[in-house]
Tab-separated table of C-alpha atoms in Angstrom:
chain	number	residue	atom	x	y	z
A	1	UNK	CA	11.236	-34.374	-25.132
A	2	UNK	CA	10.466	-32.968	-21.638
A	3	UNK	CA	13.264	-30.134	-20.855
A	4	UNK	CA	14.793	-29.519	-17.894
A	5	UNK	CA	16.623	-27.449	-16.200
A	6	UNK	CA	20.583	-27.752	-16.557
A	7	UNK	CA	21.152	-27.442	-12.906
A	8	UNK	CA	18.893	-29.971	-12.062
A	9	UNK	CA	21.775	-32.409	-11.825
A	10	UNK	CA	24.582	-30.186	-9.683
A	11	UNK	CA	21.398	-30.264	-6.984
A	12	UNK	CA	21.295	-34.179	-7.409
A	13	UNK	CA	24.925	-34.417	-6.487
A	14	UNK	CA	25.416	-31.508	-4.142
A	15	UNK	CA	21.903	-33.947	-2.224
A	16	UNK	CA	24.027	-36.980	-3.194
A	17	UNK	CA	27.413	-35.412	-1.654
A	18	UNK	CA	25.289	-34.465	1.557
A	19	UNK	CA	24.105	-37.456	2.555
A	20	UNK	CA	27.404	-39.748	1.562
A	21	UNK	CA	28.603	-37.238	4.480
A	22	UNK	CA	25.996	-36.885	7.142
A	23	UNK	CA	25.067	-39.908	6.417
A	24	UNK	CA	27.349	-42.605	9.334
A	25	UNK	CA	27.621	-39.469	11.120
A	26	UNK	CA	24.127	-39.772	11.333
A	27	UNK	CA	23.876	-43.410	11.578
A	28	UNK	CA	26.826	-42.880	14.474
A	29	UNK	CA	25.081	-40.769	16.800
A	30	UNK	CA	22.301	-43.345	17.094
A	31	UNK	CA	23.550	-45.990	17.208
A	32	UNK	CA	25.682	-44.635	20.261
A	33	UNK	CA	22.319	-42.888	22.180
A	34	UNK	CA	20.566	-45.747	21.236
A	35	UNK	CA	22.823	-49.148	22.136
A	36	UNK	CA	26.412	-47.989	24.188
A	37	UNK	CA	26.487	-48.166	27.642
A	38	UNK	CA	26.176	-44.554	29.399
A	39	UNK	CA	29.305	-44.640	32.217
A	40	UNK	CA	30.904	-41.381	31.120
A	41	UNK	CA	32.611	-38.946	33.648
A	42	UNK	CA	35.719	-36.399	33.952
A	43	UNK	CA	38.577	-39.217	33.105
A	44	UNK	CA	36.466	-41.167	30.378
A	45	UNK	CA	36.295	-37.409	29.324
A	46	UNK	CA	39.430	-36.562	29.121
A	47	UNK	CA	40.872	-35.418	26.406
A	48	UNK	CA	43.890	-37.169	26.257
A	49	UNK	CA	44.608	-40.291	26.485
A	50	UNK	CA	47.645	-41.872	27.783
A	51	UNK	CA	46.265	-41.976	31.343
A	52	UNK	CA	48.436	-38.938	32.287
A	53	UNK	CA	46.771	-35.989	32.619
A	54	UNK	CA	47.455	-32.907	30.579
A	55	UNK	CA	48.608	-30.130	31.771
A	56	UNK	CA	49.239	-26.645	30.434
A	57	UNK	CA	47.473	-24.611	27.928
A	58	UNK	CA	47.307	-25.558	23.973
A	59	UNK	CA	45.977	-22.321	23.107
A	60	UNK	CA	50.201	-22.037	22.652
A	61	UNK	CA	51.049	-19.045	20.761
A	62	UNK	CA	53.891	-19.324	18.599
A	63	UNK	CA	56.236	-16.486	17.563
A	64	UNK	CA	54.903	-14.121	13.818
A	65	UNK	CA	58.629	-13.699	12.587
A	66	UNK	CA	60.070	-16.670	12.851
A	67	UNK	CA	57.703	-16.314	9.086
A	68	UNK	CA	60.986	-13.643	8.346
A	69	UNK	CA	63.950	-16.936	10.272
A	70	UNK	CA	61.752	-19.321	7.265
A	71	UNK	CA	62.206	-16.930	4.286
A	72	UNK	CA	65.705	-16.475	4.528
A	73	UNK	CA	67.139	-19.656	5.260
A	74	UNK	CA	63.750	-21.162	2.889
A	75	UNK	CA	66.407	-18.171	-0.186
A	76	UNK	CA	69.524	-19.455	0.633
A	77	UNK	CA	68.277	-23.656	0.809
A	78	UNK	CA	66.895	-23.225	-3.080
A	79	UNK	CA	70.353	-21.939	-3.651
A	80	UNK	CA	72.214	-24.111	-2.922
A	81	UNK	CA	69.898	-26.313	-5.375
A	82	UNK	CA	71.244	-23.893	-8.696
A	83	UNK	CA	74.522	-24.142	-6.759
A	84	UNK	CA	75.494	-27.579	-7.300
A	85	UNK	CA	75.159	-28.031	-11.215
A	86	UNK	CA	77.370	-24.607	-11.540
A	87	UNK	CA	80.083	-26.220	-9.300
A	88	UNK	CA	79.681	-29.376	-11.640
A	89	UNK	CA	79.776	-27.573	-14.409
A	90	UNK	CA	82.326	-25.005	-13.277
A	91	UNK	CA	86.014	-25.417	-15.483
A	92	UNK	CA	83.455	-26.000	-18.681
A	93	UNK	CA	81.880	-22.867	-18.699
A	94	UNK	CA	82.632	-19.465	-19.921
A	95	UNK	CA	83.359	-16.367	-18.513
A	96	UNK	CA	79.668	-14.831	-19.028
A	97	UNK	CA	78.425	-18.170	-16.764
A	98	UNK	CA	80.979	-17.148	-14.336
A	99	UNK	CA	79.434	-13.003	-14.454
A	100	UNK	CA	75.719	-14.208	-14.316
A	101	UNK	CA	76.169	-17.128	-10.947
A	102	UNK	CA	78.376	-13.692	-9.563
A	103	UNK	CA	75.485	-11.003	-9.983
A	104	UNK	CA	72.447	-14.302	-9.165
A	105	UNK	CA	74.885	-14.708	-5.514
A	106	UNK	CA	75.720	-11.589	-4.957
A	107	UNK	CA	71.710	-10.160	-4.759
A	108	UNK	CA	70.296	-13.071	-2.428
A	109	UNK	CA	73.487	-11.974	-0.317
A	110	UNK	CA	72.722	-8.446	-0.728
A	111	UNK	CA	69.299	-9.627	0.734
A	112	UNK	CA	71.286	-11.157	3.919
A	113	UNK	CA	72.581	-7.771	4.694
A	114	UNK	CA	69.646	-6.257	3.759
A	115	UNK	CA	68.351	-8.180	6.284
A	116	UNK	CA	70.649	-8.255	8.399
A	117	UNK	CA	71.130	-4.810	9.605
A	118	UNK	CA	67.347	-4.653	9.875
A	119	UNK	CA	68.092	-6.580	13.300
A	120	UNK	CA	65.767	-9.544	11.305
A	121	UNK	CA	68.601	-12.510	12.973
A	122	UNK	CA	68.373	-11.385	15.945
A	123	UNK	CA	66.426	-13.820	17.962
A	124	UNK	CA	64.443	-11.581	20.435
B	1	UNK	CA	13.763	-71.563	26.800
B	2	UNK	CA	11.893	-75.675	27.497
B	3	UNK	CA	15.247	-78.355	25.659
B	4	UNK	CA	13.103	-80.219	24.234
B	5	UNK	CA	11.154	-77.657	22.388
B	6	UNK	CA	14.089	-76.153	21.492
B	7	UNK	CA	15.204	-79.705	20.181
B	8	UNK	CA	12.530	-81.081	19.142
B	9	UNK	CA	12.403	-77.126	16.670
B	10	UNK	CA	16.662	-78.329	15.596
B	11	UNK	CA	15.255	-80.637	14.032
B	12	UNK	CA	12.111	-79.369	11.488
B	13	UNK	CA	14.854	-76.304	10.656
B	14	UNK	CA	14.270	-73.157	13.537
B	15	UNK	CA	17.454	-72.198	14.868
B	16	UNK	CA	16.028	-70.830	19.239
B	17	UNK	CA	18.661	-68.867	21.050
B	18	UNK	CA	18.161	-65.857	22.667
B	19	UNK	CA	19.461	-62.374	22.336
B	20	UNK	CA	21.542	-62.639	25.526
B	21	UNK	CA	23.129	-65.279	23.459
B	22	UNK	CA	24.110	-63.821	20.549
B	23	UNK	CA	24.527	-60.543	22.423
B	24	UNK	CA	28.028	-62.985	24.241
B	25	UNK	CA	28.287	-64.133	21.849
B	26	UNK	CA	29.321	-61.636	19.750
B	27	UNK	CA	31.422	-60.043	22.801
B	28	UNK	CA	32.999	-62.873	23.891
B	29	UNK	CA	34.723	-63.393	20.252
B	30	UNK	CA	36.067	-59.627	19.848
B	31	UNK	CA	37.476	-58.813	22.487
B	32	UNK	CA	39.730	-56.014	22.563
B	33	UNK	CA	43.096	-56.128	24.505
B	34	UNK	CA	44.462	-52.936	24.797
B	35	UNK	CA	48.185	-52.716	23.897
B	36	UNK	CA	49.920	-51.785	27.457
B	37	UNK	CA	52.849	-53.592	28.837
B	38	UNK	CA	54.284	-52.910	31.996
B	39	UNK	CA	57.531	-55.388	32.491
B	40	UNK	CA	58.522	-58.918	31.433
B	41	UNK	CA	54.926	-60.281	31.576
B	42	UNK	CA	54.628	-58.096	28.675
B	43	UNK	CA	56.927	-59.999	26.501
B	44	UNK	CA	54.596	-63.176	26.608
B	45	UNK	CA	51.705	-60.707	26.062
B	46	UNK	CA	53.284	-59.963	22.929
B	47	UNK	CA	54.341	-63.929	22.522
B	48	UNK	CA	51.387	-65.439	22.549
B	49	UNK	CA	49.947	-62.431	19.772
B	50	UNK	CA	52.747	-64.331	17.470
B	51	UNK	CA	51.760	-66.915	15.160
B	52	UNK	CA	52.462	-69.395	17.292
B	53	UNK	CA	50.735	-68.878	20.110
B	54	UNK	CA	48.072	-66.661	17.977
B	55	UNK	CA	46.135	-65.089	19.938
B	56	UNK	CA	43.871	-64.453	17.078
B	57	UNK	CA	42.145	-67.717	16.953
B	58	UNK	CA	40.160	-65.247	19.800
B	59	UNK	CA	38.768	-62.260	17.996
B	60	UNK	CA	41.426	-60.397	20.915
B	61	UNK	CA	44.407	-59.567	17.549
B	62	UNK	CA	43.800	-55.884	17.703
B	63	UNK	CA	45.622	-54.223	20.897
B	64	UNK	CA	44.320	-51.213	20.380
B	65	UNK	CA	46.699	-48.448	21.470
B	66	UNK	CA	44.175	-45.928	22.325
B	67	UNK	CA	41.958	-46.975	26.370
B	68	UNK	CA	38.818	-45.949	23.824
B	69	UNK	CA	38.751	-48.407	21.809
B	70	UNK	CA	39.793	-51.204	24.361
B	71	UNK	CA	38.024	-54.152	25.969
B	72	UNK	CA	40.513	-55.428	28.142
B	73	UNK	CA	43.003	-53.961	29.977
B	74	UNK	CA	45.825	-57.085	30.736
B	75	UNK	CA	48.018	-55.481	33.453
B	76	UNK	CA	51.302	-57.371	32.758
B	77	UNK	CA	53.625	-57.003	35.303
B	78	UNK	CA	55.152	-54.785	38.204
B	79	UNK	CA	52.548	-52.268	38.808
B	80	UNK	CA	55.006	-49.775	40.598
B	81	UNK	CA	53.851	-46.779	42.540
B	82	UNK	CA	53.925	-43.407	40.021
B	83	UNK	CA	52.224	-46.625	37.728
B	84	UNK	CA	49.375	-47.299	39.558
B	85	UNK	CA	47.699	-44.538	38.572
B	86	UNK	CA	48.147	-43.893	35.025
B	87	UNK	CA	46.825	-47.799	35.378
B	88	UNK	CA	42.719	-46.578	37.242
B	89	UNK	CA	43.059	-43.383	34.743
B	90	UNK	CA	43.598	-46.288	31.445
B	91	UNK	CA	41.221	-47.660	33.451
B	92	UNK	CA	38.584	-45.342	33.000
B	93	UNK	CA	38.994	-44.385	30.161
B	94	UNK	CA	38.187	-47.447	28.685
B	95	UNK	CA	34.640	-47.762	27.718
B	96	UNK	CA	31.763	-50.391	28.888
B	97	UNK	CA	32.050	-53.303	29.294
B	98	UNK	CA	35.982	-53.433	29.847
B	99	UNK	CA	37.712	-56.928	31.834
B	100	UNK	CA	40.990	-57.022	33.337
B	101	UNK	CA	43.216	-59.340	33.283
B	102	UNK	CA	46.231	-59.647	35.719
B	103	UNK	CA	48.876	-61.198	34.718
B	104	UNK	CA	51.608	-62.535	36.459
B	105	UNK	CA	52.562	-62.761	39.885
B	106	UNK	CA	53.611	-59.008	40.461
B	107	UNK	CA	49.991	-57.978	39.003
B	108	UNK	CA	48.569	-60.183	41.288
B	109	UNK	CA	50.230	-59.526	44.173
B	110	UNK	CA	53.695	-57.546	43.227
B	111	UNK	CA	55.546	-61.392	42.899
B	112	UNK	CA	58.732	-61.267	43.750
B	113	UNK	CA	59.553	-56.917	44.322
B	114	UNK	CA	56.793	-56.910	47.067
B	115	UNK	CA	58.739	-55.993	49.355
B	116	UNK	CA	60.176	-53.599	46.889
B	117	UNK	CA	59.226	-49.121	48.442
B	118	UNK	CA	57.856	-49.213	45.097
B	119	UNK	CA	55.584	-52.062	44.649
B	120	UNK	CA	52.307	-51.939	44.201
B	121	UNK	CA	51.404	-55.303	45.488
B	122	UNK	CA	48.512	-55.959	43.033
B	123	UNK	CA	46.747	-53.937	40.894
B	124	UNK	CA	42.740	-55.354	42.229
B	125	UNK	CA	43.892	-52.590	45.229
B	126	UNK	CA	41.787	-51.102	42.311
B	127	UNK	CA	40.798	-51.653	39.452
B	128	UNK	CA	38.637	-55.083	39.738
B	129	UNK	CA	40.244	-57.692	38.188
B	130	UNK	CA	38.740	-60.548	36.490
B	131	UNK	CA	41.033	-63.096	35.207
B	132	UNK	CA	44.473	-63.474	37.992
B	133	UNK	CA	47.117	-66.018	36.959
B	134	UNK	CA	49.498	-66.701	39.378
B	135	UNK	CA	53.734	-67.020	37.130
B	136	UNK	CA	56.652	-64.947	37.021
B	137	UNK	CA	56.029	-65.103	33.551
B	138	UNK	CA	53.190	-67.018	33.265
B	139	UNK	CA	53.406	-69.085	29.726
B	140	UNK	CA	51.922	-67.860	26.746
B	141	UNK	CA	49.130	-70.874	27.280
B	142	UNK	CA	48.434	-69.651	30.706
B	143	UNK	CA	47.468	-66.421	29.286
B	144	UNK	CA	45.042	-68.553	26.468
B	145	UNK	CA	43.593	-70.316	29.865
B	146	UNK	CA	43.156	-66.696	31.150
B	147	UNK	CA	41.604	-65.280	27.819
B	148	UNK	CA	38.868	-68.896	27.892
B	149	UNK	CA	38.205	-68.247	31.585
B	150	UNK	CA	37.119	-64.888	30.877
B	151	UNK	CA	35.385	-65.902	27.953
B	152	UNK	CA	33.356	-68.471	29.297
B	153	UNK	CA	32.988	-65.434	32.247
B	154	UNK	CA	31.240	-63.053	29.033
B	155	UNK	CA	29.062	-65.865	28.135
B	156	UNK	CA	27.506	-66.555	31.341
B	157	UNK	CA	26.802	-63.248	31.574
B	158	UNK	CA	23.103	-61.816	32.141
B	159	UNK	CA	21.495	-59.301	30.739
B	160	UNK	CA	19.119	-59.142	33.395
B	161	UNK	CA	18.530	-59.386	37.648
B	162	UNK	CA	21.310	-59.019	40.237
B	163	UNK	CA	24.091	-59.953	38.691
B	164	UNK	CA	24.218	-58.300	35.350
B	165	UNK	CA	28.018	-56.522	34.681
B	166	UNK	CA	28.124	-52.715	35.741
B	167	UNK	CA	27.873	-51.920	31.744
B	168	UNK	CA	24.068	-52.469	32.506
B	169	UNK	CA	24.316	-51.651	36.483
B	170	UNK	CA	23.555	-47.308	36.133
B	171	UNK	CA	24.001	-48.096	39.082
B	172	UNK	CA	26.841	-49.247	39.276
B	173	UNK	CA	30.889	-46.765	39.112
B	174	UNK	CA	31.735	-45.882	35.488
B	175	UNK	CA	34.799	-44.255	37.627
B	176	UNK	CA	36.840	-45.462	40.383
B	177	UNK	CA	38.756	-42.995	42.603
B	178	UNK	CA	42.402	-42.452	40.569
B	179	UNK	CA	45.279	-42.827	43.420
B	180	UNK	CA	47.780	-39.702	43.820
B	181	UNK	CA	51.536	-40.953	44.804
B	182	UNK	CA	51.405	-39.075	48.044
B	183	UNK	CA	54.897	-38.061	49.781
B	184	UNK	CA	55.044	-42.325	51.167
B	185	UNK	CA	53.214	-44.243	49.444
B	186	UNK	CA	50.333	-44.364	47.083
B	187	UNK	CA	46.734	-41.894	48.853
B	188	UNK	CA	44.235	-43.923	49.423
B	189	UNK	CA	46.338	-47.205	49.547
B	190	UNK	CA	43.845	-48.914	48.250
B	191	UNK	CA	39.991	-48.532	46.866
B	192	UNK	CA	37.759	-50.650	49.147
B	193	UNK	CA	34.790	-51.294	47.484
B	194	UNK	CA	36.604	-53.428	44.927
B	195	UNK	CA	39.549	-54.987	46.729
B	196	UNK	CA	38.467	-56.481	50.337
B	197	UNK	CA	40.959	-59.272	51.622
B	198	UNK	CA	39.882	-61.214	54.555
B	199	UNK	CA	40.014	-60.105	58.234
B	200	UNK	CA	43.051	-61.146	59.601
B	201	UNK	CA	43.016	-64.582	62.536
B	202	UNK	CA	44.356	-64.261	65.036
B	203	UNK	CA	44.859	-66.345	68.139
B	204	UNK	CA	44.896	-64.016	71.106
């Protein structure tokens, strides 16, 4: 048996994958160049296609402080998932479980107070 | 080619045709309309595409929501002066070859709202219309008839010569000027390259 490079198969796969990606694009491009009627203009090349002219700039800057807002919301959003089974099983719980849950809640509330005092909740 | 030779060849099992015939056969059976309704005529247009009237039999069931993929604009309804620039811009954004059916009294002339201060008196003032359908609103059969008329028109188009379709003519304009919504009327009120009404005959 002749020996072959084990990486040869990967190269074949790479070439095939690239061909799969490029061939349809190339075919469409060649087809368009050969047979499409060339009648272009500013309206036809416009990005927006509902008949109205686009206004303003699409590069809108977004306030990065929203990230902290989102994190705080997410923490309390997830907390409700823990609170629901706690509330359902509340009457049958021992005192230790109750204290553990209160500690958990207080830890989250402490985080909220910390964020509040840092002024994150003030939307400047 | 000679009809006798053609018939003789077909007896021998040789089918002959022209490139233009195949091209037009393909075009006329795959006309995709723009999904675009302006008023009550659009309801009839919707009915035409549904099971009872079934526009799909003519290869036109695919109503494209984007002008980039549409071949046919069915102007179904009253065109207000506020809407007219958008209609012209949508027409400009459609790829060649493209066709227009003006459906109903409003689209061809302003119809019952002709005296309205904000009603365009016919979309053919701004874009070239291939088929006009009268009616208020036209029944789905009328739209199908207009569609078949358009198919006959496409089939009869030659690919060369002076009567060739606009997309094969490099001198033909690629876009039509979009009117502006002005203070009193559209500016300009019509496109004279497209709309040439007969002069009024006055008996002086």
